[in-house]
Tab-separated table of N, CA and C in Angstrom:
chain	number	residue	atom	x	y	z
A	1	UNK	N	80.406	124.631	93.543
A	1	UNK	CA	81.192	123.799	94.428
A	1	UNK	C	81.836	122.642	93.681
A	2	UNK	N	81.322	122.300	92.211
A	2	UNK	CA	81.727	121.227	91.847
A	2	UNK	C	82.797	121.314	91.501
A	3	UNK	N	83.069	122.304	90.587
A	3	UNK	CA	84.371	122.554	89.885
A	3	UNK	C	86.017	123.343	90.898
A	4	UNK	N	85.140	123.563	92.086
A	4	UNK	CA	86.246	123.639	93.463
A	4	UNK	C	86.640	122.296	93.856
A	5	UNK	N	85.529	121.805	93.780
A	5	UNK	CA	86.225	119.998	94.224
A	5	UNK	C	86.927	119.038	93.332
A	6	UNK	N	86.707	119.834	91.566
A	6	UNK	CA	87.579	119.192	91.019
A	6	UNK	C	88.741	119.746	90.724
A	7	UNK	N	88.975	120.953	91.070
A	7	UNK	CA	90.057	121.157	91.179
A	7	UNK	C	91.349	120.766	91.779
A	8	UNK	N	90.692	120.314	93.256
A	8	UNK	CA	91.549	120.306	94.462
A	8	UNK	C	91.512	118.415	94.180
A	9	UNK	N	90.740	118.246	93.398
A	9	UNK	CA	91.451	116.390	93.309
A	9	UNK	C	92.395	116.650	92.025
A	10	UNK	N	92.329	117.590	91.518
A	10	UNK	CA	93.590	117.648	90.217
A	10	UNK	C	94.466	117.902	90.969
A	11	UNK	N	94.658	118.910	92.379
A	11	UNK	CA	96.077	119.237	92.719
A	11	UNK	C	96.580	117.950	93.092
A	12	UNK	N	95.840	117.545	94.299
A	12	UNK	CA	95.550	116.522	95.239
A	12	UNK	C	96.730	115.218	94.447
A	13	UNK	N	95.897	115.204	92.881
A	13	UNK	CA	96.671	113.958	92.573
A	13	UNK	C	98.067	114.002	91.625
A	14	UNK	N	97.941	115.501	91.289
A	14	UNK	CA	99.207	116.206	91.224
A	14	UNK	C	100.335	115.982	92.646
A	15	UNK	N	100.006	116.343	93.453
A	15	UNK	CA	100.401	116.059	94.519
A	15	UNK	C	101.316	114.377	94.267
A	16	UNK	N	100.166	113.823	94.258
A	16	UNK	CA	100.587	112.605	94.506
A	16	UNK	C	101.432	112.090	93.668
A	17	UNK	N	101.565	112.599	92.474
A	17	UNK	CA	102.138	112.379	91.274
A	17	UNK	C	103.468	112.353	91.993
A	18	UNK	N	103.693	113.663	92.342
A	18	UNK	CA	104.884	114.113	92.908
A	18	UNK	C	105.755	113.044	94.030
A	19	UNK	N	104.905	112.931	94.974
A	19	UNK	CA	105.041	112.122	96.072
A	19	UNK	C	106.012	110.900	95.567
A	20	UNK	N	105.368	109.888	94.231
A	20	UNK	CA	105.324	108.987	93.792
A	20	UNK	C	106.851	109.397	93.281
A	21	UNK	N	106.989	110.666	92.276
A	21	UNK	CA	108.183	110.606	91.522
A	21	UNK	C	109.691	110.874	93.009
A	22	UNK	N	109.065	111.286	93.777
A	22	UNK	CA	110.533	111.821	94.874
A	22	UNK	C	110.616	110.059	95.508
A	23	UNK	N	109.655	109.671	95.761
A	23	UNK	CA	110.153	108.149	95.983
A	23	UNK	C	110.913	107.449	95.353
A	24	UNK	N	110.318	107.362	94.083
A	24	UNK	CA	111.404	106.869	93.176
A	24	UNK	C	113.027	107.855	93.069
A	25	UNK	N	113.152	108.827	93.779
A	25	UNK	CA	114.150	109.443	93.553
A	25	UNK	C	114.719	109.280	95.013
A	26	UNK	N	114.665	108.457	95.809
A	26	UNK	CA	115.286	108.137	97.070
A	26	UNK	C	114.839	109.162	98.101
A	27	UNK	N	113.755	110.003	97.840
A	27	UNK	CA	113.584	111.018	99.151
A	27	UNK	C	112.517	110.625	100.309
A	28	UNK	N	112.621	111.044	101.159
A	28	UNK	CA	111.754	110.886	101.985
A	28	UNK	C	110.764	111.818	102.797
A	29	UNK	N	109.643	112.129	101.686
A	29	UNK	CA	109.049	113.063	101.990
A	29	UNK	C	107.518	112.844	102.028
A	30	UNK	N	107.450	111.646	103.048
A	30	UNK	CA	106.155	110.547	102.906
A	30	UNK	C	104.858	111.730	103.448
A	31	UNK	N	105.566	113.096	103.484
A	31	UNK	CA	104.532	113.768	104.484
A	31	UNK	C	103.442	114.301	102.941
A	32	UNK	N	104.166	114.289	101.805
A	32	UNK	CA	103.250	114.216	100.415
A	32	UNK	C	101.883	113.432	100.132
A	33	UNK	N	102.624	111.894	100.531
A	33	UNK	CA	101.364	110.717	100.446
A	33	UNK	C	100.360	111.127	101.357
A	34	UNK	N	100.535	111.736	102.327
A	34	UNK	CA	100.026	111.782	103.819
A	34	UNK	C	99.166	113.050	102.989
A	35	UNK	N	99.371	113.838	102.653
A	35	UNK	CA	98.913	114.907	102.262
A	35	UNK	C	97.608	114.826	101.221
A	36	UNK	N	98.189	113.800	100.256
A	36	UNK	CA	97.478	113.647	99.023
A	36	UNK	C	96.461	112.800	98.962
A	37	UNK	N	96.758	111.729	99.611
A	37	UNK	CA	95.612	110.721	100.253
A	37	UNK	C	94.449	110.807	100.768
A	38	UNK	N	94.939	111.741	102.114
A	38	UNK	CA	93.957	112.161	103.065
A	38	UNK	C	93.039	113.278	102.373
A	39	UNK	N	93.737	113.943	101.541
A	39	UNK	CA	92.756	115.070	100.586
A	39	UNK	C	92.032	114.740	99.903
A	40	UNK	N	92.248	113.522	99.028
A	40	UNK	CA	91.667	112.766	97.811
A	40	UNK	C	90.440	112.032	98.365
A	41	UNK	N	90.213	111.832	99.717
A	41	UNK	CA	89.582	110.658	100.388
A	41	UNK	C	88.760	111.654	100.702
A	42	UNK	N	88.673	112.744	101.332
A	42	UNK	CA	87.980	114.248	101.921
A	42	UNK	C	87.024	114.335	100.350
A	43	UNK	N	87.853	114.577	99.574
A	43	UNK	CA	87.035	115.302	98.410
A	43	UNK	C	86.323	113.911	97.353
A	44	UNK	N	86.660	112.548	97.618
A	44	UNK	CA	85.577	111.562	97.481
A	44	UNK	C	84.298	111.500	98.082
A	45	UNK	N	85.045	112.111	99.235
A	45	UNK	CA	83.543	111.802	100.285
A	45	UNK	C	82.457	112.959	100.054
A	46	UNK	N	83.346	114.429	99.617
A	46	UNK	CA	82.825	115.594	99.623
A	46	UNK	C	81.863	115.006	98.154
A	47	UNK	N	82.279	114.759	97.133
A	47	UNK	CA	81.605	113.989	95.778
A	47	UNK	C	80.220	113.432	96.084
A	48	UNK	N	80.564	112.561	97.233
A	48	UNK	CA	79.239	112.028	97.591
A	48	UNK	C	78.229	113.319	98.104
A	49	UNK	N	78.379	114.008	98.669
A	49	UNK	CA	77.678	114.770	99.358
A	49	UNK	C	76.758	115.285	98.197
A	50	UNK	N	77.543	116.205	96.957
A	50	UNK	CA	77.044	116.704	96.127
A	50	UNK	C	75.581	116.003	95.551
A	51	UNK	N	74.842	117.131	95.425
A	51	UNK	CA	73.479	116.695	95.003
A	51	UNK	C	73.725	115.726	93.429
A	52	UNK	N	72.423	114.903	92.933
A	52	UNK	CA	72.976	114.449	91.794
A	52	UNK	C	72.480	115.089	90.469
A	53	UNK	N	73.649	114.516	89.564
A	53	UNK	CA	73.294	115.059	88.347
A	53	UNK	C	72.475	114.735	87.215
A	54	UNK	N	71.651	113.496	87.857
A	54	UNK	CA	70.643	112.459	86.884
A	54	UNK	C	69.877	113.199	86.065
A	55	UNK	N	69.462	112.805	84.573
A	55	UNK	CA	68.547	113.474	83.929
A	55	UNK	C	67.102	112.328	84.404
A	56	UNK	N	65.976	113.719	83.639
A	56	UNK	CA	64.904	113.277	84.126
A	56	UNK	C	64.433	111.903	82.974
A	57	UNK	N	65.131	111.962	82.107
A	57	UNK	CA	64.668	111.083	81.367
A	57	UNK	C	64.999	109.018	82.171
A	58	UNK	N	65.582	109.584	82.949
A	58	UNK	CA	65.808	107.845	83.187
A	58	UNK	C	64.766	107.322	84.127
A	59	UNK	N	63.640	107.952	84.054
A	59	UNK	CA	62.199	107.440	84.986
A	59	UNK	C	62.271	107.605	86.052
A	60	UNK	N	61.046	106.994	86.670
A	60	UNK	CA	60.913	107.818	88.271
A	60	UNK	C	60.740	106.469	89.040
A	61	UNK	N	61.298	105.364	88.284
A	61	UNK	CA	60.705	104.237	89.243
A	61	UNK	C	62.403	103.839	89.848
A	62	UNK	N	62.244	102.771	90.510
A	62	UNK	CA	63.496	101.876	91.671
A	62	UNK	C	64.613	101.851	90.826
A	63	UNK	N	64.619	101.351	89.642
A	63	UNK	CA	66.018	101.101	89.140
A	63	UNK	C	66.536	102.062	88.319
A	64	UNK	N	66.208	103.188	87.892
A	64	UNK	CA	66.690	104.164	88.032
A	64	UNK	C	66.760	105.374	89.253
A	65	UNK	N	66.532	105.491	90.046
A	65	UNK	CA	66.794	105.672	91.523
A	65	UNK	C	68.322	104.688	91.849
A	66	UNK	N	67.982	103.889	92.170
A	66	UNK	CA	69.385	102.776	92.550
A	66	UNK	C	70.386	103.288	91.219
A	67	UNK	N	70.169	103.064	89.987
A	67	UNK	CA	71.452	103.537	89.026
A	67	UNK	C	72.050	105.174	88.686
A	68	UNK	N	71.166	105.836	89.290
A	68	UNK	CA	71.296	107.536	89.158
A	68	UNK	C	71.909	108.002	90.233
A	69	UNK	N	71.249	107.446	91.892
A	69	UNK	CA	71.600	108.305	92.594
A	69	UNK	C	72.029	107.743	93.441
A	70	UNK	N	71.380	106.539	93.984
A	70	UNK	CA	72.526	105.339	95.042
A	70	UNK	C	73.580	105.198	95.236
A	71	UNK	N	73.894	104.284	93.510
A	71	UNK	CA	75.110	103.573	93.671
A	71	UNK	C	75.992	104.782	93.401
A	72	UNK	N	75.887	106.105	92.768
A	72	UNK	CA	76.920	106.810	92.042
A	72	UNK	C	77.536	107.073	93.727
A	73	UNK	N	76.482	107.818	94.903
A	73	UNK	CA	77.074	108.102	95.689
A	73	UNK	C	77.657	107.020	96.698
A	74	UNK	N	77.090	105.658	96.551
A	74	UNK	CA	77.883	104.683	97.278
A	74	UNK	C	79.521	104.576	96.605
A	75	UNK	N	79.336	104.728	95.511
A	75	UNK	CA	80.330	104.377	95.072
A	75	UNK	C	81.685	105.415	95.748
A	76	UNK	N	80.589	107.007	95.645
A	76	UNK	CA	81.993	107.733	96.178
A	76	UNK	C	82.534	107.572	97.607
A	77	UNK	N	81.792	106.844	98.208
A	77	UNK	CA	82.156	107.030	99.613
A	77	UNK	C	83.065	105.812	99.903
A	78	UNK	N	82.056	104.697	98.698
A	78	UNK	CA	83.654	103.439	98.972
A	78	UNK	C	84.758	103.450	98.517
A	79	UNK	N	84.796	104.854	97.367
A	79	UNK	CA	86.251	105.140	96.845
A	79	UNK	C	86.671	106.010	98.163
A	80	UNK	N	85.982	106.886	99.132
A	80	UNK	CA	86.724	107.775	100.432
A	80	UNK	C	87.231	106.347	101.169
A	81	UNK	N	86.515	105.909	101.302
A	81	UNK	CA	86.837	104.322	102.153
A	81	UNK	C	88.228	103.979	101.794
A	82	UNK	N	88.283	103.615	100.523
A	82	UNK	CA	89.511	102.747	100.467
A	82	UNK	C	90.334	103.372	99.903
A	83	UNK	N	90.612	104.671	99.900
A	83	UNK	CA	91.350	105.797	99.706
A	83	UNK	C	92.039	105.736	100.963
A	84	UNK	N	91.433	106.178	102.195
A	84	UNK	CA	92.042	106.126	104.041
A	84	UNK	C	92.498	104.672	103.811
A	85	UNK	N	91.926	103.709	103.450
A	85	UNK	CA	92.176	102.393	103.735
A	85	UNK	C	94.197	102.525	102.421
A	86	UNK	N	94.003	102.896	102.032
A	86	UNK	CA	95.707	103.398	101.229
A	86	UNK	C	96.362	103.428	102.133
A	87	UNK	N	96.028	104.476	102.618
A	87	UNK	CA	96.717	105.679	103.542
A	87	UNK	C	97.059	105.127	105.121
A	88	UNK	N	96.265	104.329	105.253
A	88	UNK	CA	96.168	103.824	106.314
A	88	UNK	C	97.325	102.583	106.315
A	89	UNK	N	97.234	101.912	105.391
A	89	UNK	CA	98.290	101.126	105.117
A	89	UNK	C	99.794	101.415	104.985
A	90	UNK	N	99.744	102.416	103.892
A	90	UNK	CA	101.327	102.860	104.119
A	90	UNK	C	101.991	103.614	105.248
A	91	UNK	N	101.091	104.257	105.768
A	91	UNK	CA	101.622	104.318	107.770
A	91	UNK	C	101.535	103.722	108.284
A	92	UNK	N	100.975	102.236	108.445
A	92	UNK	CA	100.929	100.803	109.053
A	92	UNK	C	99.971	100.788	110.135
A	93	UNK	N	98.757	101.730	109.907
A	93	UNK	CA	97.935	101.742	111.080
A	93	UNK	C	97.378	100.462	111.247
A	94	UNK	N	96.646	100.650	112.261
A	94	UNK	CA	95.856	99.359	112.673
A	94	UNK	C	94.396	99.516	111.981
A	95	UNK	N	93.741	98.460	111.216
A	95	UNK	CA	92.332	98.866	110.404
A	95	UNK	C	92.637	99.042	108.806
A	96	UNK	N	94.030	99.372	108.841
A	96	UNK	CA	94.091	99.301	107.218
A	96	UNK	C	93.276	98.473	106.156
A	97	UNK	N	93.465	97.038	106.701
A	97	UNK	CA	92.837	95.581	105.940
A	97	UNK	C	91.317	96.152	106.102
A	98	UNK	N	91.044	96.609	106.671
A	98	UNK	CA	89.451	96.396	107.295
A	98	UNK	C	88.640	97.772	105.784
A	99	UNK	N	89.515	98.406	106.363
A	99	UNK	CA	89.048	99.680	105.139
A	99	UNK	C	89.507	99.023	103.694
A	100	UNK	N	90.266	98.545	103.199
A	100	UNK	CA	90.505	98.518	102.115
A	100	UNK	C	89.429	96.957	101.940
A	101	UNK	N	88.862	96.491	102.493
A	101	UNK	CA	88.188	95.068	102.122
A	101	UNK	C	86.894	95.553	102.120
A	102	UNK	N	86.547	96.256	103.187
A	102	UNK	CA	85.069	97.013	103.181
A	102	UNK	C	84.920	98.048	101.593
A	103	UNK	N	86.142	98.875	101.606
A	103	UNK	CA	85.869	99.777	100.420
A	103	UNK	C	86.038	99.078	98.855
A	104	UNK	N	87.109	97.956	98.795
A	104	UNK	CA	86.925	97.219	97.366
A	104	UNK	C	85.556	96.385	97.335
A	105	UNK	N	85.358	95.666	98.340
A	105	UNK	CA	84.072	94.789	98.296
A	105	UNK	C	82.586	95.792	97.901
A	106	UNK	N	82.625	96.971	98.395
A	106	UNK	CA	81.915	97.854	98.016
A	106	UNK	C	81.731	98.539	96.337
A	107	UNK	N	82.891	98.546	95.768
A	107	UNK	CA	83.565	99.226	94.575
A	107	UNK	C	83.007	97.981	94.069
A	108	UNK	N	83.105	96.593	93.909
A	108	UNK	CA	82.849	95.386	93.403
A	108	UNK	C	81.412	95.087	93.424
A	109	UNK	N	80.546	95.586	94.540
A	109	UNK	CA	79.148	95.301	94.468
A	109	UNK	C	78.468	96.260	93.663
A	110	UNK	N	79.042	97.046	93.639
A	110	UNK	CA	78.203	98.187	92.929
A	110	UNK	C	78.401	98.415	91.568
A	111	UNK	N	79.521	97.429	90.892
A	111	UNK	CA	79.923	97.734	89.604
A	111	UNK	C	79.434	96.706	89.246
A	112	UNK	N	78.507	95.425	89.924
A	112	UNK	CA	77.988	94.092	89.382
A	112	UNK	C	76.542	94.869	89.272
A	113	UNK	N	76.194	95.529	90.584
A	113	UNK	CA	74.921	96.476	90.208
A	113	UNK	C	74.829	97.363	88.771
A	114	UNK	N	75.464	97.679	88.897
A	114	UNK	CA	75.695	99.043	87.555
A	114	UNK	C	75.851	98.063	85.971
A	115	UNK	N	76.674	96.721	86.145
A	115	UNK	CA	76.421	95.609	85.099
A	115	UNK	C	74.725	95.472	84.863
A	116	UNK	N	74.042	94.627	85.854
A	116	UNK	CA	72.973	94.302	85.762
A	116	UNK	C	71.839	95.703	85.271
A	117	UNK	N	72.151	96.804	85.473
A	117	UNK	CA	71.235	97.862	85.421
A	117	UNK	C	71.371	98.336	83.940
A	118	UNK	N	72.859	97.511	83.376
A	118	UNK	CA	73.317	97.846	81.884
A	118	UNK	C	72.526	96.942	81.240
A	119	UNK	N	72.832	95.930	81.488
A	119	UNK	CA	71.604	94.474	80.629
A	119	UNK	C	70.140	95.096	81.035
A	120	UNK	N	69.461	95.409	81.553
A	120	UNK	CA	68.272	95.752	81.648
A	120	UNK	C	68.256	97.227	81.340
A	121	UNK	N	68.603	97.831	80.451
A	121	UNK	CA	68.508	98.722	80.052
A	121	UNK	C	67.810	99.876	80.407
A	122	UNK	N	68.893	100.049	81.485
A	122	UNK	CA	67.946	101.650	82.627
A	122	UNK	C	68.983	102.627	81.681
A	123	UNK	N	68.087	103.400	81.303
A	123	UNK	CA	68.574	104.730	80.398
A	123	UNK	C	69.668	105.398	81.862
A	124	UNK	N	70.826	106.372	81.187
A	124	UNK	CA	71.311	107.203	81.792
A	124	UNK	C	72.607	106.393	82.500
A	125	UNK	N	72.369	104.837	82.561
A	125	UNK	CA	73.754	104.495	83.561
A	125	UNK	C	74.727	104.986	83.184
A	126	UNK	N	75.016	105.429	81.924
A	126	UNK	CA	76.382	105.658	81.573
A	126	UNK	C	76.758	106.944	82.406
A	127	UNK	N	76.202	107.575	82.996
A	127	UNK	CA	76.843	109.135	83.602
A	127	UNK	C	77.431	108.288	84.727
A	128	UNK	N	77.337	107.415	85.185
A	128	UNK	CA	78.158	107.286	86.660
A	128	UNK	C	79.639	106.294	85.903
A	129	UNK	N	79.893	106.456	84.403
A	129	UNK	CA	80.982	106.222	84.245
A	129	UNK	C	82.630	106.917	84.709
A	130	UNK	N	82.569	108.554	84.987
A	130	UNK	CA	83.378	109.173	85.696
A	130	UNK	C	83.483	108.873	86.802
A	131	UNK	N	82.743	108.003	87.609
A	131	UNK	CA	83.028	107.939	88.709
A	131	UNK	C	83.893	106.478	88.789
A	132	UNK	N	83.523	105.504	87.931
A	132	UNK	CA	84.498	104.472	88.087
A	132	UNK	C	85.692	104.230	87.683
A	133	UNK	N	86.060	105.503	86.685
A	133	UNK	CA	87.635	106.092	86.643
A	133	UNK	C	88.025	106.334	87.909
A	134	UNK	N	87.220	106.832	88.562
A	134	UNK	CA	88.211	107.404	89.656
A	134	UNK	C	88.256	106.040	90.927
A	135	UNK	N	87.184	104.929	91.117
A	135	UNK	CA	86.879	104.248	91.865
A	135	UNK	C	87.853	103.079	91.481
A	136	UNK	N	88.348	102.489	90.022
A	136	UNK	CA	88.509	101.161	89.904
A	136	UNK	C	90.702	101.330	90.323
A	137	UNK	N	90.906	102.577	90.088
A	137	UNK	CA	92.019	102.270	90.953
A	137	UNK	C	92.391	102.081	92.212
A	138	UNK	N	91.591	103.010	92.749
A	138	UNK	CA	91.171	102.630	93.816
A	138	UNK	C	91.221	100.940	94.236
A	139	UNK	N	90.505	100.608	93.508
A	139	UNK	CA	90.031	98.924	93.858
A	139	UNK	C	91.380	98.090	94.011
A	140	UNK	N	92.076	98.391	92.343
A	140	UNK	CA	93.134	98.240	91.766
A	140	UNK	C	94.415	97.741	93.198
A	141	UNK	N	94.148	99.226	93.744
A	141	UNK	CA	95.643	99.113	94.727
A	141	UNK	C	95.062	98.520	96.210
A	142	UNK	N	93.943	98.790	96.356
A	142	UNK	CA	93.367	97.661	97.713
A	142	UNK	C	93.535	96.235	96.885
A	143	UNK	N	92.885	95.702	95.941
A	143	UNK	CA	93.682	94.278	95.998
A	143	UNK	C	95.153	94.387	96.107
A	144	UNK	N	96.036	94.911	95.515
A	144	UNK	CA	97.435	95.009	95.353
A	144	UNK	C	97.809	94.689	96.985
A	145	UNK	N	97.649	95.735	97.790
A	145	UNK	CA	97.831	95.801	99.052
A	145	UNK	C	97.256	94.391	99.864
A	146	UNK	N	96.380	94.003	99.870
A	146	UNK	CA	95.549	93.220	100.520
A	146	UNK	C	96.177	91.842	99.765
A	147	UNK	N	96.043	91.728	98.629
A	147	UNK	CA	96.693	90.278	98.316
A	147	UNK	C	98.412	89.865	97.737
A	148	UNK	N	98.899	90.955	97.833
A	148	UNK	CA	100.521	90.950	98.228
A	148	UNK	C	101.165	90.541	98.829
C-alpha cells in the first residue's frame, strides 16, 4: 500500500505542478488545484494511517514512542490539515484560517518536539525526516496565506 500511496502523491503533485504552470499561462482551470489538493490531503491522511516504520533499536520506553510513532503520524495528519486548509482558502471557504492555524501550529509543535528528542539523543529520529519535506511546505504556504 505504501508505494500506491506514493505514487498517487507523485501524480497528485504532478498534477499540481501543472495546475500552477496553466495559471501562470492565463488559464482557468482551477478544477486542477481542486483536484490536486484534495488528493494530496487524502493521501497525507492515508500516510498517517499506515502502520510505522520504527526500528527496534530506538527502545521501548516514552521518548522513543513519542519520536517513532506519535509525532511522525501527527505530523501527517497536520500536513492533511493544512493541505484542506490550502484548498480551502483558494475557494474562499469559510474555516480556511482555522485549518491552516490549527495545521501550521501543529507542524511547529512537533518539529520543536522532534528538536528536543534530537538534543537528547533518542536514536532513530532521523526517519521522520521524509516526512518534514513534505510537512514544512506545507507550513511554508499556511503562513504565506495567513500572514499576507
Amino acid at each position: 500500500m505504501n508505494k500506491i500511496l506514493v505514487k498517487a502523491e507523485m501524480l497528485l503533485l504532478a498534477i499540481l505542478a501543472v495546475a500552477a504552470v496553466l495559471e501562470l499561462l492565463d488559464s482557468k482551470l482551477s478544477i486542477l488545484y481542486i483536484i490536486s489538493l484534495a488528493g494530496l490531503g487524502l493521501v497525507f491522511f492515508l500516510f498517517a494511517q499506515y502502520p510505522s516504520q520504527s526500528k527496534k533499536d530506538g527502545g521501548s520506553d516514552f521518548k522513543a514512542l513519542l519520536g517513532l510513532t506519535i509525532v511522525p503520524k501527527v505530523l501527517w495528519i497536520a500536513t492533511a490539515i493544512t493541505t484542506i486548509g490550502i484548498l480551502f482558502y483558494l475557494q474562499g471557504f469559510k474555516g480556511a484560517f482555522n485549518l491552516l492555524g490549527i495545521g501550521g501550529s501543529t507542524i511547529a509543535v512537533c518539529t520543536i518536539i522532534l528538536i528536543i528528542l534530537r538534543f537528547i539523543k533518542v536514536k532513530g529520529v532521523e526517519q521522520v525526516i521524509p516526512i518534514l519535506y513534505r510537512s514544512y511546505p506545507a507550513l511554508l504556504a499556511a503562513a504565506y496565506f495567513m500572514f499576507a
